[in-house]
Coordinates of C-alpha atoms in Angstrom, one line a residue:
Chain A
X150 CA 37.3 29.0 21.7
X151 CA 37.2 25.5 23.1
X152 CA 36.4 22.4 21.2
X153 CA 32.7 22.0 20.2
X154 CA 30.6 19.9 22.5
X155 CA 29.9 16.2 21.9
X156 CA 27.3 16.0 19.1
X157 CA 25.7 13.1 20.9
X158 CA 24.7 15.3 23.8
X159 CA 22.3 17.7 22.1
X160 CA 18.8 17.5 23.4
X161 CA 15.6 19.4 22.4
X162 CA 13.1 20.8 24.8
X163 CA 9.7 20.6 23.2
X164 CA 9.0 24.2 24.1
X165 CA 11.3 25.2 21.2
X166 CA 8.9 24.0 18.5
X167 CA 5.7 23.8 20.5
X168 CA 3.5 25.8 18.3
X169 CA 3.9 23.9 15.1
X170 CA 4.6 20.3 16.1
X171 CA 2.9 17.7 18.2
X172 CA 5.0 15.5 20.4
X173 CA 5.1 12.6 17.9
X174 CA 6.4 15.0 15.2
X175 CA 9.0 16.3 17.6
X176 CA 10.2 12.8 18.5
X177 CA 10.5 11.9 14.8
X178 CA 12.1 15.3 14.0
X179 CA 14.8 14.8 16.7
X180 CA 15.5 11.3 15.3
X181 CA 15.7 12.7 11.7
X182 CA 18.1 15.5 12.8
X183 CA 20.3 13.3 14.9
X184 CA 19.2 15.0 18.1
X185 CA 19.6 12.2 20.7
X186 CA 17.8 13.8 23.6
X187 CA 14.4 15.2 24.2
X188 CA 12.7 17.0 27.1
X189 CA 8.9 17.1 26.9
X190 CA 6.7 19.6 28.6
X191 CA 3.6 18.0 30.2
X192 CA 1.2 19.7 27.9
X193 CA 2.9 17.9 25.0
X194 CA 3.0 14.6 27.0
X195 CA -0.7 14.8 27.5
X196 CA -1.3 14.5 23.8
X197 CA 0.0 10.9 23.8
X198 CA 0.0 9.9 27.4
X199 CA 3.2 9.1 29.2
X200 CA 3.3 5.3 28.3
X201 CA 2.8 5.9 24.6
X202 CA 5.2 8.7 24.6
X203 CA 7.8 6.6 26.4
X204 CA 7.4 3.9 23.8
X205 CA 7.8 6.2 20.9
X206 CA 10.8 7.9 22.5
X207 CA 12.4 4.6 23.2
X208 CA 11.6 3.3 19.7
X209 CA 13.5 6.3 18.3
X210 CA 16.5 5.7 20.6
X211 CA 16.1 9.1 22.4
X212 CA 17.0 9.9 26.0
X213 CA 14.6 11.9 28.0
X214 CA 16.8 14.5 29.5
X215 CA 14.1 16.0 31.7
X216 CA 10.4 16.3 32.2
X217 CA 9.1 19.9 32.3
X218 CA 7.8 20.6 34.7
X219 CA 6.7 20.1 38.3
X220 CA 6.9 22.8 41.0
X221 CA 4.5 25.8 41.3
X222 CA 4.1 25.1 45.0
X223 CA 3.1 28.4 46.6
X224 CA -0.7 28.8 46.9
X225 CA -3.0 31.0 48.9
X226 CA -4.5 28.2 51.0
X227 CA -3.8 24.7 52.2
X228 CA -6.0 23.1 49.5
X229 CA -4.1 24.9 46.8
X230 CA -0.8 23.8 48.2
X231 CA -2.1 20.2 48.5
X232 CA -3.3 20.3 44.9
X233 CA 0.2 21.4 43.8
X234 CA 1.8 18.5 45.7
X235 CA -0.6 16.0 44.2
X236 CA 0.2 17.3 40.8
X237 CA 3.9 17.0 41.5
X238 CA 3.4 13.4 42.6
X239 CA 1.8 12.6 39.3
X240 CA 4.6 14.4 37.5
X241 CA 7.1 12.1 39.3
X242 CA 5.1 9.1 38.0
X243 CA 5.2 10.4 34.5
X244 CA 8.9 11.1 34.7
X245 CA 9.5 7.5 36.0
X246 CA 7.5 6.1 33.0
X247 CA 9.7 8.2 30.7
X248 CA 12.9 7.2 32.5
X249 CA 13.6 10.9 32.5
X250 CA 17.0 12.0 33.8
X251 CA 15.1 14.4 36.1
X252 CA 11.9 16.2 36.8
X253 CA 12.4 19.9 36.4
X254 CA 10.9 22.0 39.2
X255 CA 9.9 25.6 38.6
X256 CA 9.3 26.9 42.1
X257 CA 6.2 29.1 41.5
X258 CA 5.9 32.7 42.5
X259 CA 3.9 34.7 45.0
X260 CA 0.3 33.5 45.7
X261 CA -2.2 35.9 44.2
X262 CA -2.4 39.0 46.3
X263 CA 0.6 38.1 48.5
X264 CA 3.7 40.1 49.0
X265 CA 5.2 37.5 51.4
X266 CA 8.3 36.4 49.4
X267 CA 9.9 34.6 52.4
X268 CA 6.6 32.8 52.9
X269 CA 6.4 31.7 49.3
X270 CA 10.0 30.5 49.5
X271 CA 9.1 28.4 52.6
X272 CA 6.2 26.9 50.7
X273 CA 8.6 25.8 47.9
X274 CA 10.9 24.1 50.4
X275 CA 8.0 22.4 52.1
X276 CA 6.4 21.4 48.9
X277 CA 9.5 19.8 47.5
X278 CA 9.9 18.1 50.9
X279 CA 6.4 16.6 50.5
X280 CA 7.3 15.1 47.1
X281 CA 10.8 14.0 47.8
X282 CA 10.1 10.5 49.3
X283 CA 8.0 9.5 46.4
X284 CA 10.6 10.8 43.9
X285 CA 13.3 8.9 45.6
X286 CA 11.3 5.7 45.6
X287 CA 10.5 6.2 41.9
X288 CA 14.2 6.9 41.1
X289 CA 13.4 10.4 39.7
X290 CA 15.9 13.1 40.7
X291 CA 14.2 16.5 41.3
X292 CA 16.0 19.3 39.5
X293 CA 15.3 22.7 41.0
X294 CA 15.6 25.3 38.2
X295 CA 16.4 28.8 39.4
X296 CA 14.6 31.2 37.2
X297 CA 15.7 34.7 36.2
X298 CA 14.8 37.3 38.9
X299 CA 12.4 38.9 36.4
X300 CA 10.1 35.9 37.0
X301 CA 10.2 36.1 40.8
X302 CA 6.7 37.5 41.3
X303 CA 4.7 35.2 39.0
X304 CA 6.7 32.1 38.1
X305 CA 9.6 31.2 40.4
X306 CA 10.8 32.7 43.7
X307 CA 14.0 30.6 43.4
X308 CA 16.2 32.9 41.4
X309 CA 19.8 32.1 41.8
X310 CA 21.9 28.9 41.7
X311 CA 23.1 29.7 45.3
X312 CA 19.5 29.8 46.5
X313 CA 18.7 26.5 44.7
X314 CA 21.8 24.8 46.2
X315 CA 20.9 26.0 49.7
X316 CA 17.6 24.2 49.2
X317 CA 19.4 21.1 48.0
X318 CA 21.6 21.3 51.1
X319 CA 18.5 21.5 53.3
X320 CA 16.5 18.7 51.5
X321 CA 19.3 16.2 51.0
X322 CA 19.6 13.3 48.6
X323 CA 17.5 13.2 45.5
X324 CA 17.4 16.9 44.8
X325 CA 19.7 18.8 42.4
X326 CA 19.6 21.7 40.0
X327 CA 18.8 22.5 36.4
X328 CA 21.2 25.2 35.1
X329 CA 19.5 27.2 32.3
X330 CA 21.9 29.8 30.9
X331 CA 19.1 32.2 30.2
X332 CA 18.3 32.4 33.9
X333 CA 21.7 32.5 35.4
X334 CA 24.2 33.9 32.9
X335 CA 24.3 37.3 34.6
X336 CA 25.1 35.9 38.1
X337 CA 28.5 37.1 39.4
X338 CA 28.5 33.9 41.5
X339 CA 27.8 31.5 38.6
X340 CA 31.1 29.9 38.2
X341 CA 31.6 29.4 41.9
X342 CA 28.1 28.0 42.4
X343 CA 28.4 25.5 39.5
X344 CA 31.6 24.3 41.1
X345 CA 29.8 24.1 44.5
X346 CA 27.0 22.0 42.9
X347 CA 29.3 19.4 41.6
X348 CA 28.4 16.7 39.1
X349 CA 26.0 14.9 41.4
X350 CA 23.7 17.8 41.7
X351 CA 24.1 19.2 38.1
X352 CA 21.1 17.4 36.7
X353 CA 20.4 19.4 33.5
X354 CA 21.9 22.1 31.4
X355 CA 19.6 24.2 29.2
X356 CA 20.9 26.5 26.5
X357 CA 19.6 29.4 24.4
X358 CA 20.7 33.0 24.3
X359 CA 19.9 36.4 25.7
X360 CA 18.9 38.9 23.0
X361 CA 19.7 42.6 23.0
X362 CA 17.3 44.2 23.1
X363 CA 14.9 41.7 24.7
X364 CA 11.4 42.8 23.9
X365 CA 9.3 40.4 25.9
X366 CA 9.9 39.0 29.4
X367 CA 8.7 35.5 28.5
X368 CA 8.9 34.6 24.9
X369 CA 11.9 36.5 23.4
X370 CA 14.7 34.0 23.9
X371 CA 17.4 33.8 21.2
X372 CA 19.0 30.9 19.3
X373 CA 22.5 30.1 20.6
X374 CA 25.0 32.5 19.1
X375 CA 22.4 35.3 18.4
X376 CA 22.8 36.9 21.8
X377 CA 25.4 37.9 24.5
X378 CA 25.8 34.8 26.6
X379 CA 29.3 33.3 26.5
X380 CA 28.0 29.8 26.1
X381 CA 31.5 28.0 25.7
X382 CA 32.6 29.7 28.9
X383 CA 29.6 28.4 30.9
X384 CA 29.9 25.0 29.3
X385 CA 33.5 24.9 30.5
X386 CA 32.4 25.6 34.0
X387 CA 29.8 22.8 33.8
X388 CA 32.4 20.4 32.4
X389 CA 35.0 21.4 35.0
X390 CA 32.4 20.6 37.7
X391 CA 32.1 17.1 36.2
X392 CA 28.9 17.5 34.2
X393 CA 28.7 15.0 31.3
X394 CA 25.0 15.2 30.5
X395 CA 23.0 16.6 27.7
X396 CA 22.7 20.2 26.5
X397 CA 19.1 20.9 26.1
X398 CA 17.9 23.7 23.8
X399 CA 14.9 25.5 25.2
X400 CA 13.9 28.6 23.1
X401 CA 10.6 30.4 23.8
X402 CA 10.4 32.8 20.9
X403 CA 7.0 34.0 19.7
X404 CA 8.4 36.6 17.3
X405 CA 10.9 34.4 15.6
X406 CA 11.6 30.7 16.1
X407 CA 8.0 29.6 16.9
X408 CA 7.0 31.0 13.6
X409 CA 9.5 29.1 11.5
X410 CA 9.3 25.6 10.0
X411 CA 10.5 23.3 12.8
X412 CA 12.7 21.5 10.3
X413 CA 14.7 24.7 10.0
X414 CA 14.6 25.2 13.7
X415 CA 16.1 21.8 14.4
X416 CA 18.7 22.1 11.7
X417 CA 19.7 25.5 13.1
X418 CA 20.0 24.0 16.6
X419 CA 22.3 21.3 15.3
X420 CA 24.6 23.9 13.6
X421 CA 24.7 26.4 16.4
X422 CA 25.3 23.7 18.9
X423 CA 28.5 23.0 17.1
X424 CA 29.5 26.6 16.3
X425 CA 28.3 28.7 19.2
X426 CA 28.2 26.5 22.3
Chain B
X176 CA 2.2 47.2 59.4
X177 CA 4.8 49.5 60.7
X178 CA 4.4 53.3 61.2
X179 CA 4.4 55.3 58.0
X180 CA 7.7 56.9 57.1
X181 CA 8.7 60.5 58.0
X182 CA 6.8 62.8 55.6
X183 CA 9.8 65.0 55.5
X184 CA 11.9 62.3 53.8
X185 CA 10.0 61.9 50.6
X186 CA 12.0 62.8 47.4
X187 CA 11.1 62.8 43.8
X188 CA 13.3 61.5 41.0
X189 CA 12.7 63.6 37.9
X190 CA 12.3 60.5 35.8
X191 CA 8.9 60.1 37.4
X192 CA 7.4 63.1 35.6
X193 CA 10.0 63.6 32.9
X194 CA 7.6 63.6 29.9
X195 CA 5.4 66.5 30.9
X196 CA 7.4 68.8 33.1
X197 CA 10.7 70.6 32.7
X198 CA 13.1 70.8 35.7
X199 CA 11.8 74.2 36.9
X200 CA 8.2 72.9 36.9
X201 CA 9.3 69.8 38.9
X202 CA 11.1 71.9 41.5
X203 CA 8.1 74.1 41.9
X204 CA 5.8 71.1 41.9
X205 CA 7.8 69.4 44.7
X206 CA 7.6 72.5 46.7
X207 CA 3.9 72.8 46.2
X208 CA 3.3 69.2 47.2
X209 CA 5.5 69.3 50.3
X210 CA 8.0 67.0 48.7
X211 CA 11.3 68.0 50.3
X212 CA 13.8 66.1 48.2
X213 CA 14.5 66.0 44.5
X214 CA 16.9 63.9 42.4
X215 CA 17.4 65.3 38.9
X216 CA 18.6 63.3 35.9
X217 CA 21.3 65.0 33.9
X218 CA 19.1 65.5 30.8
X219 CA 16.8 67.6 33.0
X220 CA 19.7 69.4 34.6
X221 CA 21.0 70.4 31.1
X222 CA 17.8 72.5 30.6
X223 CA 18.8 75.0 33.3
X224 CA 22.5 74.3 33.9
X225 CA 23.7 73.1 37.2
X226 CA 24.2 76.5 38.8
X227 CA 20.7 77.8 37.9
X228 CA 19.2 74.5 39.0
X229 CA 21.1 74.6 42.3
X230 CA 19.8 78.1 43.0
X231 CA 16.2 77.2 42.1
X232 CA 16.4 74.1 44.2
X233 CA 17.9 75.9 47.2
X234 CA 15.4 78.8 46.8
X235 CA 12.6 76.2 47.2
X236 CA 14.2 74.6 50.2
X237 CA 14.7 71.2 48.6
X238 CA 17.5 68.7 49.2
X239 CA 19.2 67.1 46.2
X240 CA 19.0 63.4 47.3
X241 CA 21.1 62.3 44.3
X242 CA 22.2 63.2 40.8
X243 CA 21.3 60.6 38.1
X244 CA 23.6 59.5 36.8
X245 CA 27.2 58.7 36.2
X246 CA 28.6 55.3 35.3
X247 CA 28.3 53.6 31.9
X248 CA 32.0 52.7 32.1
X249 CA 32.5 49.7 29.7
X250 CA 33.4 50.6 26.2
X251 CA 34.9 48.8 23.2
X252 CA 38.2 50.7 23.2
X253 CA 40.4 53.0 25.3
X254 CA 39.0 56.2 23.9
X255 CA 35.5 55.1 24.7
X256 CA 36.5 54.3 28.3
X257 CA 38.3 57.6 28.7
X258 CA 35.2 59.5 27.4
X259 CA 33.1 57.7 30.0
X260 CA 35.5 58.7 32.7
X261 CA 35.6 62.3 31.5
X262 CA 31.8 62.4 31.6
X263 CA 31.8 61.0 35.1
X264 CA 34.2 63.7 36.2
X265 CA 31.8 66.4 34.9
X266 CA 29.0 64.6 36.6
X267 CA 30.9 64.8 39.9
X268 CA 31.3 68.6 39.4
X269 CA 27.5 69.0 38.7
X270 CA 26.7 66.9 41.8
X271 CA 29.0 69.2 43.9
X272 CA 27.3 72.3 42.6
X273 CA 24.0 70.8 43.5
X274 CA 25.3 69.7 46.9
X275 CA 23.8 66.3 46.0
X276 CA 23.9 63.6 48.7
X277 CA 25.4 61.3 46.1
X278 CA 26.1 60.8 42.4
X279 CA 24.3 57.6 41.4
X280 CA 26.4 55.3 39.2
X281 CA 24.7 52.9 36.8
X282 CA 27.6 50.6 35.8
X283 CA 26.9 50.1 32.1
X284 CA 26.5 46.8 30.3
X285 CA 28.5 44.9 27.8
X286 CA 30.3 46.9 25.1
X287 CA 28.7 46.4 21.7
X288 CA 29.5 43.0 20.3
X289 CA 31.2 41.8 23.5
X290 CA 30.2 38.7 25.6
X291 CA 33.0 39.3 28.1
X292 CA 31.0 40.0 31.2
X293 CA 34.0 39.6 33.6
X294 CA 35.8 42.1 31.4
X295 CA 33.0 44.6 31.5
X296 CA 32.8 44.3 35.3
X297 CA 36.5 45.0 35.5
X298 CA 36.0 48.1 33.4
X299 CA 33.4 49.3 35.9
X300 CA 35.7 48.8 38.8
X301 CA 38.6 50.5 37.0
X302 CA 36.4 53.3 35.8
X303 CA 35.0 54.1 39.3
X304 CA 38.6 54.0 40.5
X305 CA 39.5 56.7 38.0
X306 CA 36.8 59.0 39.2
X307 CA 37.1 58.4 42.9
X308 CA 39.9 60.8 43.8
X309 CA 38.0 63.7 42.2
X310 CA 34.8 62.7 43.8
X311 CA 36.5 62.5 47.2
X312 CA 38.0 66.0 46.7
X313 CA 34.7 67.4 45.6
X314 CA 32.9 65.8 48.6
X315 CA 30.6 63.8 46.4
X316 CA 29.9 60.2 47.5
X317 CA 29.5 57.8 44.6
X318 CA 26.5 55.5 44.9
X319 CA 26.8 52.3 42.9
X320 CA 23.3 51.2 42.0
X321 CA 22.9 47.5 41.3
X322 CA 20.4 47.1 38.5
X323 CA 18.0 44.2 38.1
X324 CA 19.7 41.3 36.3
X325 CA 17.4 41.8 33.3
X326 CA 19.5 44.9 32.5
X327 CA 22.8 43.1 32.7
X328 CA 23.5 43.1 29.0
X329 CA 22.7 46.6 28.0
X330 CA 22.6 48.8 31.1
X331 CA 24.4 47.6 34.2
X332 CA 26.6 44.6 34.8
X333 CA 26.4 45.2 38.6
X334 CA 23.3 43.3 39.5
X335 CA 23.2 42.5 43.2
X336 CA 23.8 44.5 46.3
X337 CA 26.4 41.9 47.3
X338 CA 28.3 42.6 44.1
X339 CA 28.1 46.4 44.6
X340 CA 29.3 46.0 48.2
X341 CA 32.2 43.9 47.0
X342 CA 33.1 46.8 44.8
X343 CA 32.9 49.2 47.7
X344 CA 35.2 47.0 49.7
X345 CA 37.7 47.0 46.9
X346 CA 37.5 50.7 46.2
X347 CA 37.4 52.1 49.8
X348 CA 36.2 55.4 51.2
X349 CA 33.9 57.5 49.2
X350 CA 31.8 54.8 47.5
X351 CA 28.5 53.4 48.7
X352 CA 25.3 52.0 47.2
X353 CA 21.9 53.1 46.1
X354 CA 19.2 50.6 47.0
X355 CA 16.4 50.7 44.5
X356 CA 13.6 48.3 45.5
X357 CA 12.7 47.6 41.9
X358 CA 16.2 46.2 41.2
X359 CA 16.8 44.2 44.4
X360 CA 13.4 43.2 45.9
X361 CA 13.7 39.6 44.6
X362 CA 17.2 39.0 46.1
X363 CA 17.3 36.2 48.8
X364 CA 20.3 38.0 50.3
X365 CA 18.7 41.4 50.4
X366 CA 18.2 41.7 54.1
X367 CA 21.7 40.4 54.9
X368 CA 23.3 42.7 52.4
X369 CA 21.5 45.8 53.6
X370 CA 22.8 45.0 57.0
X371 CA 26.3 44.4 55.6
X372 CA 26.2 47.8 53.9
X373 CA 25.5 49.7 57.1
X374 CA 24.4 53.4 57.3
X375 CA 27.7 54.8 56.0
X376 CA 27.4 53.0 52.7
X377 CA 23.6 53.3 52.2
X378 CA 23.6 56.5 50.2
X379 CA 20.1 56.4 48.6
X380 CA 16.9 54.5 48.8
X381 CA 14.6 54.4 45.7
X382 CA 11.1 53.3 45.8
X383 CA 8.4 52.2 43.3
X384 CA 6.7 48.8 42.8
X385 CA 6.9 45.7 40.6
X386 CA 3.8 45.2 38.6
X387 CA 2.3 41.7 37.8
X388 CA 2.3 41.3 34.9
X389 CA 5.2 43.5 33.8
X390 CA 4.8 44.3 30.1
X391 CA 8.0 46.2 29.4
X392 CA 11.5 45.6 30.7
X393 CA 12.3 49.3 31.1
X394 CA 9.2 51.5 31.4
X395 CA 6.5 49.6 33.3
X396 CA 7.3 50.4 36.9
X397 CA 4.4 50.7 39.3
X398 CA 3.4 53.3 41.9
X399 CA 4.1 52.2 45.4
X400 CA 1.3 49.9 46.5
X401 CA 0.3 48.8 43.1
X402 CA 2.6 45.8 42.9
X403 CA 4.1 43.0 44.9
X404 CA 7.0 44.5 46.7
X405 CA 6.8 44.5 50.5
X406 CA 7.9 48.1 50.8
X407 CA 7.5 48.5 54.6
X408 CA 9.6 45.3 55.1
X409 CA 12.5 46.6 53.0
X410 CA 12.2 50.0 54.7
X411 CA 12.5 48.3 58.0
X412 CA 15.7 46.6 56.9
X413 CA 17.1 50.0 55.7
X414 CA 16.2 51.6 59.0
X415 CA 17.6 48.8 61.1
X416 CA 20.9 49.2 59.2
X417 CA 20.8 52.9 60.3
X418 CA 19.6 54.6 57.1
X419 CA 18.0 57.9 57.9
X420 CA 18.0 59.5 54.4
X421 CA 15.3 60.2 51.9
X422 CA 13.0 57.8 50.1
X423 CA 13.1 58.7 46.4
X424 CA 10.3 57.9 44.1
X425 CA 11.5 56.8 40.7
X426 CA 8.8 55.5 38.4
X427 CA 9.4 54.9 34.7
X428 CA 5.9 54.2 33.3
X429 CA 5.2 54.9 29.7
X430 CA 1.8 53.4 29.7
X431 CA 0.5 55.0 32.9
X432 CA 2.2 57.6 35.1
X433 CA 4.0 59.4 32.4
X434 CA 0.7 60.0 30.6
X435 CA -1.0 61.5 33.6
X436 CA -1.0 65.1 34.9
X437 CA 2.1 65.5 37.0
X438 CA 0.0 67.2 39.7
X439 CA -1.9 63.9 40.1
X440 CA 1.3 61.9 40.0
X441 CA 2.9 64.0 42.8
X442 CA -0.3 63.9 44.9
X443 CA -0.4 60.2 44.5
X444 CA 3.2 59.8 45.5
X445 CA 2.5 61.7 48.7
X446 CA -0.5 59.6 49.6
X447 CA 1.1 56.2 48.7
X448 CA 4.3 57.2 50.6
X449 CA 2.2 57.3 53.7
X450 CA -0.1 54.4 53.1
X451 CA 2.1 51.8 51.2
X452 CA 5.7 52.4 52.2

């Protein structure tokens, strides 16, 4: 077992306590629990507006480790694709106001009724390309997050780190990846692809655990240490590649953690970050 | 849309109707519905014994397109690993009696309590290695079936076609792959890896569909045409690589197809094989 990670580098993704707390409570909760990073989803951000949220986050000394999320580029027609691009441009603006370390991009799946996976993947590439100039100008790195292959149809058709890095290669400066252990832990190429990414393109690191059995495809993630992911090993790969950023806890858990008192959830995150990561 | 596939090449995996029919009924049902191939699971085989089953299958003029399944190599200790190898040797014997086109290997997941994915994968390689001489002598090709990454923890730590083919490269003659669209349809490398496999190593082709939404990780597979997989496209890749074997329908579906009259299920398989594959 390696040394525990730097306690200053724990971050909380708002999805982890989204059912019981509003954004302002989450900001205050992170501060109270010594969690120095926060990553809001845009539905939470909408409660306060980006400027008020940015002020509250700054007042509590927190770093915004990412804004979740842009992306969702594939659509059935040109209007739909343009609407997605427009939405991403607004997300870039919000990320800039928050001084977020990155805007996380979840690619999007197949348009309704479509089986054209290659076409959807091309729409993702083209969509990011349409947003990239604005993101560069705004100083907001775009973090493509490969999602687990079980989400390929309906959430994200970018499903491996290799595929995300191929996109980065194609798109150039200003684009990197978000590595979420839940999505990539199974990948035989994981170590090699983290090394390939290198610290410049490793924009975010999300942690949780894979439960056995997993009873729901979307909302049955585990707390670090409760599942089968070798978190210290994956962290060692991230660090070897030069990653020095935050470790962001993102746990969607409708049967367990969403039902608990967020005070307990945050306290558990702190403990497990030191004992299981 | 390409031409429909050869009607003579439809095969039925017994898992598709396992709840309502015994093996003898499935054999007779295939014969009645003009389905020329069958792929029994070993629990069904146990009802009749391999020799009786082989006779009944031969009497009905069916081809055994595969025996499901060997594998499940990782175990917590040496005794467990040896038990798995012994079980695989028996499965090879059964496959030989059935004159099966291949013995399908599902790798197995992490041993209980383990997070050592690389170790589990080494156990799979070593386990296949222990079975391979006997399989070669018996004339039974071993078909490694990469399973969807959502099964990595508890069912199979071989999760992509590339990974399975790397194993084939390492193990040599007598080992190939089973391509099940459900497990691999999402893979950005799928076309390239099917081409890499080539006809000698493409030992089986399993079909069904990925439903949106998918409500259960294990038993919510769809009938061909009811989901998002571009089956004709994947078939075209298989054929381009030289595959001329059967197309085996394997649908685990506790909420739909398992509840229906198997006569209807088989009739539907026939129709969809011609209209959606």
